[in-house]
mmCIF file of C-alpha atoms in Angstrom:
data_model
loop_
_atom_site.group_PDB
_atom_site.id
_atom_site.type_symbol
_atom_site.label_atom_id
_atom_site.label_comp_id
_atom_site.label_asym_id
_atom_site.label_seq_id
_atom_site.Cartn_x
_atom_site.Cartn_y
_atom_site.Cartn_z
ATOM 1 C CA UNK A 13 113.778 83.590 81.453
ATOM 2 C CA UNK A 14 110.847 85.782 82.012
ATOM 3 C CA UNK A 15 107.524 84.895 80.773
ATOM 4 C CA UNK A 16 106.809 86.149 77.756
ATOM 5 C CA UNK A 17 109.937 87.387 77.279
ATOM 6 C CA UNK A 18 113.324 85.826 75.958
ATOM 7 C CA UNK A 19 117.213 87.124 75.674
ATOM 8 C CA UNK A 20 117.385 86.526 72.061
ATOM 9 C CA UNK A 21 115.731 88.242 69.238
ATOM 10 C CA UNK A 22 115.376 85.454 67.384
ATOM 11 C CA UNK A 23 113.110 83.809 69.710
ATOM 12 C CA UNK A 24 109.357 84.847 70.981
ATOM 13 C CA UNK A 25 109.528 88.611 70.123
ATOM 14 C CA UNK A 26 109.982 91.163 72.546
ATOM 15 C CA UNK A 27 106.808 92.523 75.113
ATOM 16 C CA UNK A 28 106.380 94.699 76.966
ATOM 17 C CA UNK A 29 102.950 94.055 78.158
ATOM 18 C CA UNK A 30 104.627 90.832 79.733
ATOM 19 C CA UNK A 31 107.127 91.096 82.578
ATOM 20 C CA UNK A 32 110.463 91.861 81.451
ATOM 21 C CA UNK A 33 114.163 92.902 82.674
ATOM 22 C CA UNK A 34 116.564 95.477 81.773
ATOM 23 C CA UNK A 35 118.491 93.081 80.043
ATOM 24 C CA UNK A 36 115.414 92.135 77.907
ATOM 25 C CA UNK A 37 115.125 96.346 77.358
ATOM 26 C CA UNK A 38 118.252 96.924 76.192
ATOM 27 C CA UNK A 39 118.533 93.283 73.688
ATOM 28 C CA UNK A 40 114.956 95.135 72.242
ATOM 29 C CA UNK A 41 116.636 98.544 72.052
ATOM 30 C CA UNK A 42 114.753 100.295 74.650
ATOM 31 C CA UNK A 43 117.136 102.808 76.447
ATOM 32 C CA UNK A 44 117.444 103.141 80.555
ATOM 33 C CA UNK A 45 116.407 106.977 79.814
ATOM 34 C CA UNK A 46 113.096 105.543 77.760
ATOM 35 C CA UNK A 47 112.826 102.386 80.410
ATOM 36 C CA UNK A 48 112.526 104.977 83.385
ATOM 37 C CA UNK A 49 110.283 107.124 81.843
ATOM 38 C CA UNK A 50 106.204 107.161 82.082
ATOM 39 C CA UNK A 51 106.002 104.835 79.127
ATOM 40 C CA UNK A 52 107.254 101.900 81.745
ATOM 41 C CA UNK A 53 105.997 100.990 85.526
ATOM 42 C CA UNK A 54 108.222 98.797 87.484
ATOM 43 C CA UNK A 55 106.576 95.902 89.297
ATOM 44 C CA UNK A 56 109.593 94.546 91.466
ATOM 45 C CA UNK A 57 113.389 94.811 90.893
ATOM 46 C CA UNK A 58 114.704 94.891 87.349
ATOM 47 C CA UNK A 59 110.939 93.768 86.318
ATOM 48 C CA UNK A 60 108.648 95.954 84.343
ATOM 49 C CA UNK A 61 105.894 96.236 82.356
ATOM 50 C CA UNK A 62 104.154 99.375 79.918
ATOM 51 C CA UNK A 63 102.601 101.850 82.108
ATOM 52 C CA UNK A 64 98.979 101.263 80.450
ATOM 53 C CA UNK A 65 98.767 97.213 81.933
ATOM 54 C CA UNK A 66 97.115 97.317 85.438
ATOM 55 C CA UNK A 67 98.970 96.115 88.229
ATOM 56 C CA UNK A 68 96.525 93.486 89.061
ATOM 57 C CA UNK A 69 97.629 90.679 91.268
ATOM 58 C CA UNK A 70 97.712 88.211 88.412
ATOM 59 C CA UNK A 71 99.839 90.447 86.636
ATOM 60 C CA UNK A 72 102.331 90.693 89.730
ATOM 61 C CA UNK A 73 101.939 86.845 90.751
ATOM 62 C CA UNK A 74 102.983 86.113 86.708
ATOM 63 C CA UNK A 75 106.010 88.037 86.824
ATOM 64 C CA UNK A 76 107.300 87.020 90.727
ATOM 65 C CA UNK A 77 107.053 83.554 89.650
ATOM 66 C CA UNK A 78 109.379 84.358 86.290
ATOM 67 C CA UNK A 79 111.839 86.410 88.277
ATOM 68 C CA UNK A 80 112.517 82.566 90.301
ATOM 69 C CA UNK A 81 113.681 81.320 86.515
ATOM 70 C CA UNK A 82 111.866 78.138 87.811
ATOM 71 C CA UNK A 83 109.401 75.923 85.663
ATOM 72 C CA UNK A 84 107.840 74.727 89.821
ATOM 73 C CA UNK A 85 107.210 77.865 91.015
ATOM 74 C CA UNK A 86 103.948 78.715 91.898
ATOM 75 C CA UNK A 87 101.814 81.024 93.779
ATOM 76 C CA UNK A 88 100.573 80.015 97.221
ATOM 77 C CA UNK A 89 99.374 81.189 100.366
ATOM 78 C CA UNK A 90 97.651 84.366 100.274
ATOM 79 C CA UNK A 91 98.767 85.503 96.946
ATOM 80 C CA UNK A 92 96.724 82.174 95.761
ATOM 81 C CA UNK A 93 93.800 82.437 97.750
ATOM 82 C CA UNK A 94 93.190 86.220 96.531
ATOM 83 C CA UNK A 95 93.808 84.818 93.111
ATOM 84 C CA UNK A 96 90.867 82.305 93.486
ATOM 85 C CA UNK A 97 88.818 85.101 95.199
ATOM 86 C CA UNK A 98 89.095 84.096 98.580
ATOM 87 C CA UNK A 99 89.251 86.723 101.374
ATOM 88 C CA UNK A 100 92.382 86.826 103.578
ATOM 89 C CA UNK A 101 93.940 89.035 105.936
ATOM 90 C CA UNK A 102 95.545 92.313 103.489
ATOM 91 C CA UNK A 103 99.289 91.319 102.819
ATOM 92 C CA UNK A 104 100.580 93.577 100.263
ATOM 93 C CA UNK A 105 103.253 90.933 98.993
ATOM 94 C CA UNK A 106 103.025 88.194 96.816
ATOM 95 C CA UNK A 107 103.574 85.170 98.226
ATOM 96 C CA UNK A 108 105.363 82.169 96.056
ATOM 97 C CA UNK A 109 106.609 79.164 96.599
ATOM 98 C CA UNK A 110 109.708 77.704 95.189
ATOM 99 C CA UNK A 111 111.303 74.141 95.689
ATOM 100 C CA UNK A 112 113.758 73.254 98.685
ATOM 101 C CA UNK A 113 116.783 73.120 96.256
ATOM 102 C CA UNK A 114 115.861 76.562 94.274
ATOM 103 C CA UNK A 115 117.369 79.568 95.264
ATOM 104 C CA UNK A 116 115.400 81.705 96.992
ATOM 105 C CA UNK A 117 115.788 85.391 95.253
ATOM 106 C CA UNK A 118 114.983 88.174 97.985
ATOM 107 C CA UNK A 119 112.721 90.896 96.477
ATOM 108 C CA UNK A 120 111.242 94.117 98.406
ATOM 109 C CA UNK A 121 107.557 92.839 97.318
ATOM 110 C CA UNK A 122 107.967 89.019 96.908
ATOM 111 C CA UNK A 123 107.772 86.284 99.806
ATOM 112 C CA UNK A 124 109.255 83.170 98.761
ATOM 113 C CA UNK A 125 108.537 80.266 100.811
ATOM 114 C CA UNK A 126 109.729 76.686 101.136
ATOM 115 C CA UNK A 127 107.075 74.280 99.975
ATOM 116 C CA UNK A 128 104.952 72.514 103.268
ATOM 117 C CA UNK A 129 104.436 68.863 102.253
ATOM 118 C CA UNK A 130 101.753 68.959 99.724
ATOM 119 C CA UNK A 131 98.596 67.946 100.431
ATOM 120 C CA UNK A 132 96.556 69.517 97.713
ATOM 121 C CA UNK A 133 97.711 70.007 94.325
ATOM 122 C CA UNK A 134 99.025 72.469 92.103
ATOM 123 C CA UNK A 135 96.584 73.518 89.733
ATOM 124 C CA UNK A 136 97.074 76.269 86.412
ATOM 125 C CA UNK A 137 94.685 78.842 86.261
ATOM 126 C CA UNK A 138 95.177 81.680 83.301
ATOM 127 C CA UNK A 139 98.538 80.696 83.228
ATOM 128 C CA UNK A 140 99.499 80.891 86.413
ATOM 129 C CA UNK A 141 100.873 78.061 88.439
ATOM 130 C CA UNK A 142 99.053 78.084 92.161
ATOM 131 C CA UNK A 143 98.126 75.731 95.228
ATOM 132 C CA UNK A 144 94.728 74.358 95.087
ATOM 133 C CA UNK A 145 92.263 75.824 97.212
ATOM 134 C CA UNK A 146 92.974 72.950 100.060
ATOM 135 C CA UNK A 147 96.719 73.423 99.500
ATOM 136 C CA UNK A 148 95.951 77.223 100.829
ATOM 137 C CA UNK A 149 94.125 76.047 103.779
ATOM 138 C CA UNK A 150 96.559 74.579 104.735
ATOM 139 C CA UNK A 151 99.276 76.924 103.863
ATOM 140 C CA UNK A 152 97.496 79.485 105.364
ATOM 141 C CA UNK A 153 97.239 77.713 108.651
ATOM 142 C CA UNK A 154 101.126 76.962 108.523
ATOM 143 C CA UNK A 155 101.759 80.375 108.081
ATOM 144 C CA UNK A 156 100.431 82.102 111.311
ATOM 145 C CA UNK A 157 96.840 82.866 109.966
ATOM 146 C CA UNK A 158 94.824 83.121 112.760
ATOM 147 C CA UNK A 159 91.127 80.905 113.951
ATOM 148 C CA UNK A 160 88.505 83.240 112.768
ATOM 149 C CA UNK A 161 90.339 84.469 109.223
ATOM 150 C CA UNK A 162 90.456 80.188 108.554
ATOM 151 C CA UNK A 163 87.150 79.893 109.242
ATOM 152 C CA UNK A 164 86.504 83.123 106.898
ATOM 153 C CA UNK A 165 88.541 81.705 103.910
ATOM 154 C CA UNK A 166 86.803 77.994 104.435
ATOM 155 C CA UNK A 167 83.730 79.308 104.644
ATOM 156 C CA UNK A 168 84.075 81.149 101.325
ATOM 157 C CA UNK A 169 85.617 78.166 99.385
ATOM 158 C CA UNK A 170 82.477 76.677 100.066
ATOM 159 C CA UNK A 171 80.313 79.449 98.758
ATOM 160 C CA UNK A 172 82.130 79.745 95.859
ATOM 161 C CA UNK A 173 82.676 75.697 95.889
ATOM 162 C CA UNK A 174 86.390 76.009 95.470
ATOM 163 C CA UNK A 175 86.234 73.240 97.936
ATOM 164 C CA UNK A 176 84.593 71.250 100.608
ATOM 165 C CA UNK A 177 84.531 70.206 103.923
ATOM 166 C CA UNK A 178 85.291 66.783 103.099
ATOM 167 C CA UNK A 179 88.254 67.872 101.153
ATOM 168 C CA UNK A 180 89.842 70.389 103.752
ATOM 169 C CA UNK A 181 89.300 67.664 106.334
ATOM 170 C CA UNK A 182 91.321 65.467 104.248
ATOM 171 C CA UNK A 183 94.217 67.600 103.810
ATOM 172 C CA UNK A 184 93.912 69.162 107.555
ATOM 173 C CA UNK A 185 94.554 64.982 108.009
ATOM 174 C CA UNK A 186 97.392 65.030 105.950
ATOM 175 C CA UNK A 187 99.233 68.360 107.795
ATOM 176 C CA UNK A 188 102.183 68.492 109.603
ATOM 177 C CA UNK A 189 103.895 70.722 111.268
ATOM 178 C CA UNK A 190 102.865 74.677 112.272
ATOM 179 C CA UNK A 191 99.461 75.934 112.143
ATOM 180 C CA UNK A 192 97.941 71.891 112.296
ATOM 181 C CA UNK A 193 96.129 72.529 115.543
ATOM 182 C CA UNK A 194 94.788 75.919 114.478
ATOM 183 C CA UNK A 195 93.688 74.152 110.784
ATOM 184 C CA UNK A 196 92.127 71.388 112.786
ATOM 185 C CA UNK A 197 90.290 73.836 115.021
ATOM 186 C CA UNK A 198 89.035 75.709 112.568
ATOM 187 C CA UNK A 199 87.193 73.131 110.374
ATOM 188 C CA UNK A 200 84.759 72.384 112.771
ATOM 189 C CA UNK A 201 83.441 76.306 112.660
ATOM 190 C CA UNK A 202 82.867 76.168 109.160
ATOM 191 C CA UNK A 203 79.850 76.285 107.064
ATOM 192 C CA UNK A 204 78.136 76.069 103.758
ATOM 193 C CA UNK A 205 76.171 78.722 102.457
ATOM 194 C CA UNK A 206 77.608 81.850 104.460
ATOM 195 C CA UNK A 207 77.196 84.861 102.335
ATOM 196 C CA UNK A 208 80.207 87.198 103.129
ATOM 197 C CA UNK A 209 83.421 87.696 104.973
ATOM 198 C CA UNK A 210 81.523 89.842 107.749
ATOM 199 C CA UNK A 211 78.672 87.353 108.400
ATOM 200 C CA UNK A 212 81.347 84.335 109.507
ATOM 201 C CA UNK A 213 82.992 87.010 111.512
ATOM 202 C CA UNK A 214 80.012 88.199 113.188
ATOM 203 C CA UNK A 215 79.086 84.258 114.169
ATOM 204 C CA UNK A 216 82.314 83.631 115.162
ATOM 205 C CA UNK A 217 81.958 86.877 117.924
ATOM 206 C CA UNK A 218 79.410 84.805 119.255
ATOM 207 C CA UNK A 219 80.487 81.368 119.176
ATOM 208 C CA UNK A 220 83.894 82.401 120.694
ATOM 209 C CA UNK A 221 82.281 84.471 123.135
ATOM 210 C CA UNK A 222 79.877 81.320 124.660
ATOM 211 C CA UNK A 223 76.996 82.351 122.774
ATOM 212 C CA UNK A 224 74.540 79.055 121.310
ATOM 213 C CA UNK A 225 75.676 79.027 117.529
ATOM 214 C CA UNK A 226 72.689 80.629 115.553
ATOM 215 C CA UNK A 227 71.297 79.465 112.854
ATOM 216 C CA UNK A 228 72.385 80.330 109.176
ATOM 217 C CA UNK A 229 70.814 81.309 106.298
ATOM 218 C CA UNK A 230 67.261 81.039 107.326
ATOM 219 C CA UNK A 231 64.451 81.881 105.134
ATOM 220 C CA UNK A 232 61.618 82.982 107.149
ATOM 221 C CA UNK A 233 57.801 83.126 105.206
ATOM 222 C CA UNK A 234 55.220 85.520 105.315
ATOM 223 C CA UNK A 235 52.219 84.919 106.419
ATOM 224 C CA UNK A 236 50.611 83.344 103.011
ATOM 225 C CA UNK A 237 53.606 81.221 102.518
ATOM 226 C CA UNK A 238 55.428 82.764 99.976
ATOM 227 C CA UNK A 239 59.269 83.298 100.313
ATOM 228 C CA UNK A 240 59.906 86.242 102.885
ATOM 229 C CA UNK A 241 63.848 86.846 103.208
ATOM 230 C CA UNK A 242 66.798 84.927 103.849
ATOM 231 C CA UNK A 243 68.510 86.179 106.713
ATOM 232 C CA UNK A 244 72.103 85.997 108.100
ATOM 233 C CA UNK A 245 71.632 84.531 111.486
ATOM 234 C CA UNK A 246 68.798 83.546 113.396
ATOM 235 C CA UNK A 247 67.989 82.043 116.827
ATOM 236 C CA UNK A 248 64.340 80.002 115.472
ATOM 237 C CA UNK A 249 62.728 79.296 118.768
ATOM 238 C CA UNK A 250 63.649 82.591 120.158
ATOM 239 C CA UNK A 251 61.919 84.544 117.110
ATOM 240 C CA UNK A 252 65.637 86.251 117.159
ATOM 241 C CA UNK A 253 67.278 88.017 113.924
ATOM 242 C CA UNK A 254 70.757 88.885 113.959
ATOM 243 C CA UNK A 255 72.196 90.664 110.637
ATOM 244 C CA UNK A 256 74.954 92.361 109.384
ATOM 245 C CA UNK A 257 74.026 95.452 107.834
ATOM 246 C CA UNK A 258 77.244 96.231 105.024
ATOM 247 C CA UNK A 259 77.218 98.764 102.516
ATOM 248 C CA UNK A 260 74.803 96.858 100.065
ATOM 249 C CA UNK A 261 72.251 98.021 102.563
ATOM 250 C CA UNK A 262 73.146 101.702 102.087
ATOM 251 C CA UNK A 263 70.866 102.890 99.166
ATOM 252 C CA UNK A 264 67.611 105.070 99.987
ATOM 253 C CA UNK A 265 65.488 102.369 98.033
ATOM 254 C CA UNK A 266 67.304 99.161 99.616
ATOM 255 C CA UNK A 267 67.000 100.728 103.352
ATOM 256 C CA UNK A 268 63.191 101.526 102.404
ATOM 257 C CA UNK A 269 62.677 97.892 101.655
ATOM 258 C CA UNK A 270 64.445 96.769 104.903
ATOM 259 C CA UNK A 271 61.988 98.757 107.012
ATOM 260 C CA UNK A 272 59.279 97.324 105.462
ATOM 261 C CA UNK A 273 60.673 93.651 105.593
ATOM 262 C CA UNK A 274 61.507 95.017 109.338
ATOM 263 C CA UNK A 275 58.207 95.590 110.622
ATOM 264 C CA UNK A 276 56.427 92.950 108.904
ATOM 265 C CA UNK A 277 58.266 90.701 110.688
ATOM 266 C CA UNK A 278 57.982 92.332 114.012
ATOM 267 C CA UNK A 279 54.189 91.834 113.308
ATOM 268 C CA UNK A 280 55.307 88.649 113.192
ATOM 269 C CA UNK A 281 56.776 88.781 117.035
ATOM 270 C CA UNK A 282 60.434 88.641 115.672
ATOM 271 C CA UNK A 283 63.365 91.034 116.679
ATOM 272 C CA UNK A 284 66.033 91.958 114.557
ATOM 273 C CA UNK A 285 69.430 92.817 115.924
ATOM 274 C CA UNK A 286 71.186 94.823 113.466
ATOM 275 C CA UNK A 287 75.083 94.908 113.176
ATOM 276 C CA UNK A 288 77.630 96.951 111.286
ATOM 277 C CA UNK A 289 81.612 96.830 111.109
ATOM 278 C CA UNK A 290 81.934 98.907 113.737
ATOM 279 C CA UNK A 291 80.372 96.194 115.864
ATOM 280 C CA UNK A 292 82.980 93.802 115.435
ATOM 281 C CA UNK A 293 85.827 96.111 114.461
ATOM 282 C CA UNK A 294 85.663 99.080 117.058
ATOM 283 C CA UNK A 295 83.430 97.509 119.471
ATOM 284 C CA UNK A 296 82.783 93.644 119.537
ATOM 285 C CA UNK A 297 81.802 93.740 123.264
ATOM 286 C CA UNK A 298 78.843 96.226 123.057
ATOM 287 C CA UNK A 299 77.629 93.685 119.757
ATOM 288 C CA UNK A 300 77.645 90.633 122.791
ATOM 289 C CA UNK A 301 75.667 93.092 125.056
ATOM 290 C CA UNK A 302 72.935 93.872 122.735
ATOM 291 C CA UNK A 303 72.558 90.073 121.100
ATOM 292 C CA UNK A 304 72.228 88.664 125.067
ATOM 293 C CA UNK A 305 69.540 91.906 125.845
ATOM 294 C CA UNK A 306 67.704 90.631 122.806
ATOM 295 C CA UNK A 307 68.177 87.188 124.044
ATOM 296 C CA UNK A 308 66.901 87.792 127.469
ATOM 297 C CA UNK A 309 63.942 89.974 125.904
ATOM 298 C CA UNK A 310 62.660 87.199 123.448
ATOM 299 C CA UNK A 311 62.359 84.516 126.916
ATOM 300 C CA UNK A 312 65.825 83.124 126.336
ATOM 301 C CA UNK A 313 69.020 83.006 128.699
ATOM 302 C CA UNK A 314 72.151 84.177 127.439
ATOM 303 C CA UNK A 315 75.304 82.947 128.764
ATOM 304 C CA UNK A 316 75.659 84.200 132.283
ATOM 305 C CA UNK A 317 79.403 84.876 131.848
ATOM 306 C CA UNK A 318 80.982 85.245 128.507
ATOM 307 C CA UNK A 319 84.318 82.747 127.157
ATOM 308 C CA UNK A 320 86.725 85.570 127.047
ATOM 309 C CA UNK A 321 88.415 83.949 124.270
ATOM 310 C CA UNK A 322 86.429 86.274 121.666
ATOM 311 C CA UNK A 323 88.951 88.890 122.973
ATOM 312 C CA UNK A 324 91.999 87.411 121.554
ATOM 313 C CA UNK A 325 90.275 87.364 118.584
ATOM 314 C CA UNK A 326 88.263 90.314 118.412
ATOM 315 C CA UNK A 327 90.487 92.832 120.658
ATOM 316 C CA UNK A 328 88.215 96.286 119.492
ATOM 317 C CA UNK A 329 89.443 99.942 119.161
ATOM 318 C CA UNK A 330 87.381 101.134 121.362
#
């Protein structure tokens, strides 16, 4: 039966701003001719929904899990990290999972899955039945999701305290199978308070390339000892400022305030490396070459050759 929806009209009434099928269309009178018109979007096969709800992914997770007709099916993988607002690689499915002795029903736009041994837990969040944040680790992991995306997603359930080291270690313990090694790996490269997506990415460049792991989320004072900045990455001893510079930093007023902040603190005898997405999308090797100039030109050595795993992981376009 589909959520909010029923095959008899004497039950819970009929719709359609809940998932529905043709069959629940035609028991509520609505025509195929009316049912394929503008008033109606379909989400998967023979599932709809009135054209003015917004496709949202909690909308689509909702109504893949009723097409399964089963009261365990849940969302999972990266259809329930989005859904507790943790970045993963873009996958336009939605990923479920449904138990070993369901049947698995194959829909252009669904990904069922066979449940992994569960190590989290299955929590309910507006109605919707998903893995627990440490259950997606996990899942993630198992499912081919590679070092540096991990260490993305654990670093944001952190931020957002959808979890915690301590509790991804435990349930990296209790893994089996595909993707343990990778899971394992990647807990030891994750940290609390990392701001964004693009800031663990830009460590991990230099981590993976040989590079001494920076600081994070330093707060550097001004001169009178008032609160300065907090900034992405820093190498202390070297006086050495590496940020990522995303869109936030794009207004007129915002960019004005970063100069200043900029040459107050090279008044202070600090450098500031500055680095966009290009520098770790399009070209991730010319990002090494400037942090290990700005090494060498603050008295430090950078590493004399460079761990070419960072390629694997950060193969460029350029």
């Amino acid at each position: 039966m589909y959520l909010g929806m029923t095959t008899s009209l004497d039950s819970i009434p009929f719709n359609p701003r809940s998932p529905f099928s043709r069959a629940d269309a035609r028991a509520a009178g609505i025509s195929t001719r009316e049912l394929l018109s503008s008033a109606y979007q379909r989400i998967f096969y023979d599932t709809y929904l009135c054209s003015t709800m917004a496709l949202t992914m909690e909308v689509r997770a909702k109504a893949a899990i009723a097409r399964t007709k089963s009261a365990t099916a849940y969302a999972s993988h990266h259809t329930a990290a989005g859904l507790w607002g943790i970045p993963v690689p873009k996958d336009g499915r939605i990923h479920i999972t449904v138990d070993r002795d369901a049947r698995r029903n194959r829909c252009r736009g669904i990904l069922s899955h066979r449940p992994i041994e569960l190590i989290g837990r299955i929590e309910t969040q507006n109605g919707i039945r998903l893995s627990s944040p440490d259950q997606v680790f996990c899942e993630l992991a198992s499912a081919g999701v590679g070092l540096v995306d991990l260490v993305v997603a654990g670093d944001a359930m952190l931020k957002r305290k959808r979890a915690s080291l301590a509790s991804l270690t435990k349930a990296v313990d209790r893994m089996a199978g595909n993707g343990v090694r990778v899971a394992r790996r990647a807990l030891h490269y994750i940290r609390t308070g990392v701001d964004s997506p693009m800031e663990s990415r830009l460590r991990m460049l230099l981590v993976l390339a040989g590079f001494p792991e920076p600081e994070i989320r330093v707060i550097l004072r001004e001169f009178d000892g008032e609160w300065g900045r907090r900034f992405d990455l820093c190498y202390r001893a070297l006086k050495l400022i590496i940020e990522y510079d995303g869109e936030q930093h794009g207004e007129l007023e915002q960019r004005d305030s970063d100069q200043d902040r900029r040459e107050e603190l090279e008044r202070q005898g600090y450098k500031i490396v500055t680095v966009t997405s290009l520098g770790i999308y399009r070209d991730p090797a010319k990002t090494l070459r400037r942090v290990a100039d700005a090494i060498r030109a603050m008295g430090g050595e950078p590493p004399a050759r460079w761990n070419p795993e960072w390629r694997q992981h950060f193969p460029g376009r350029g």
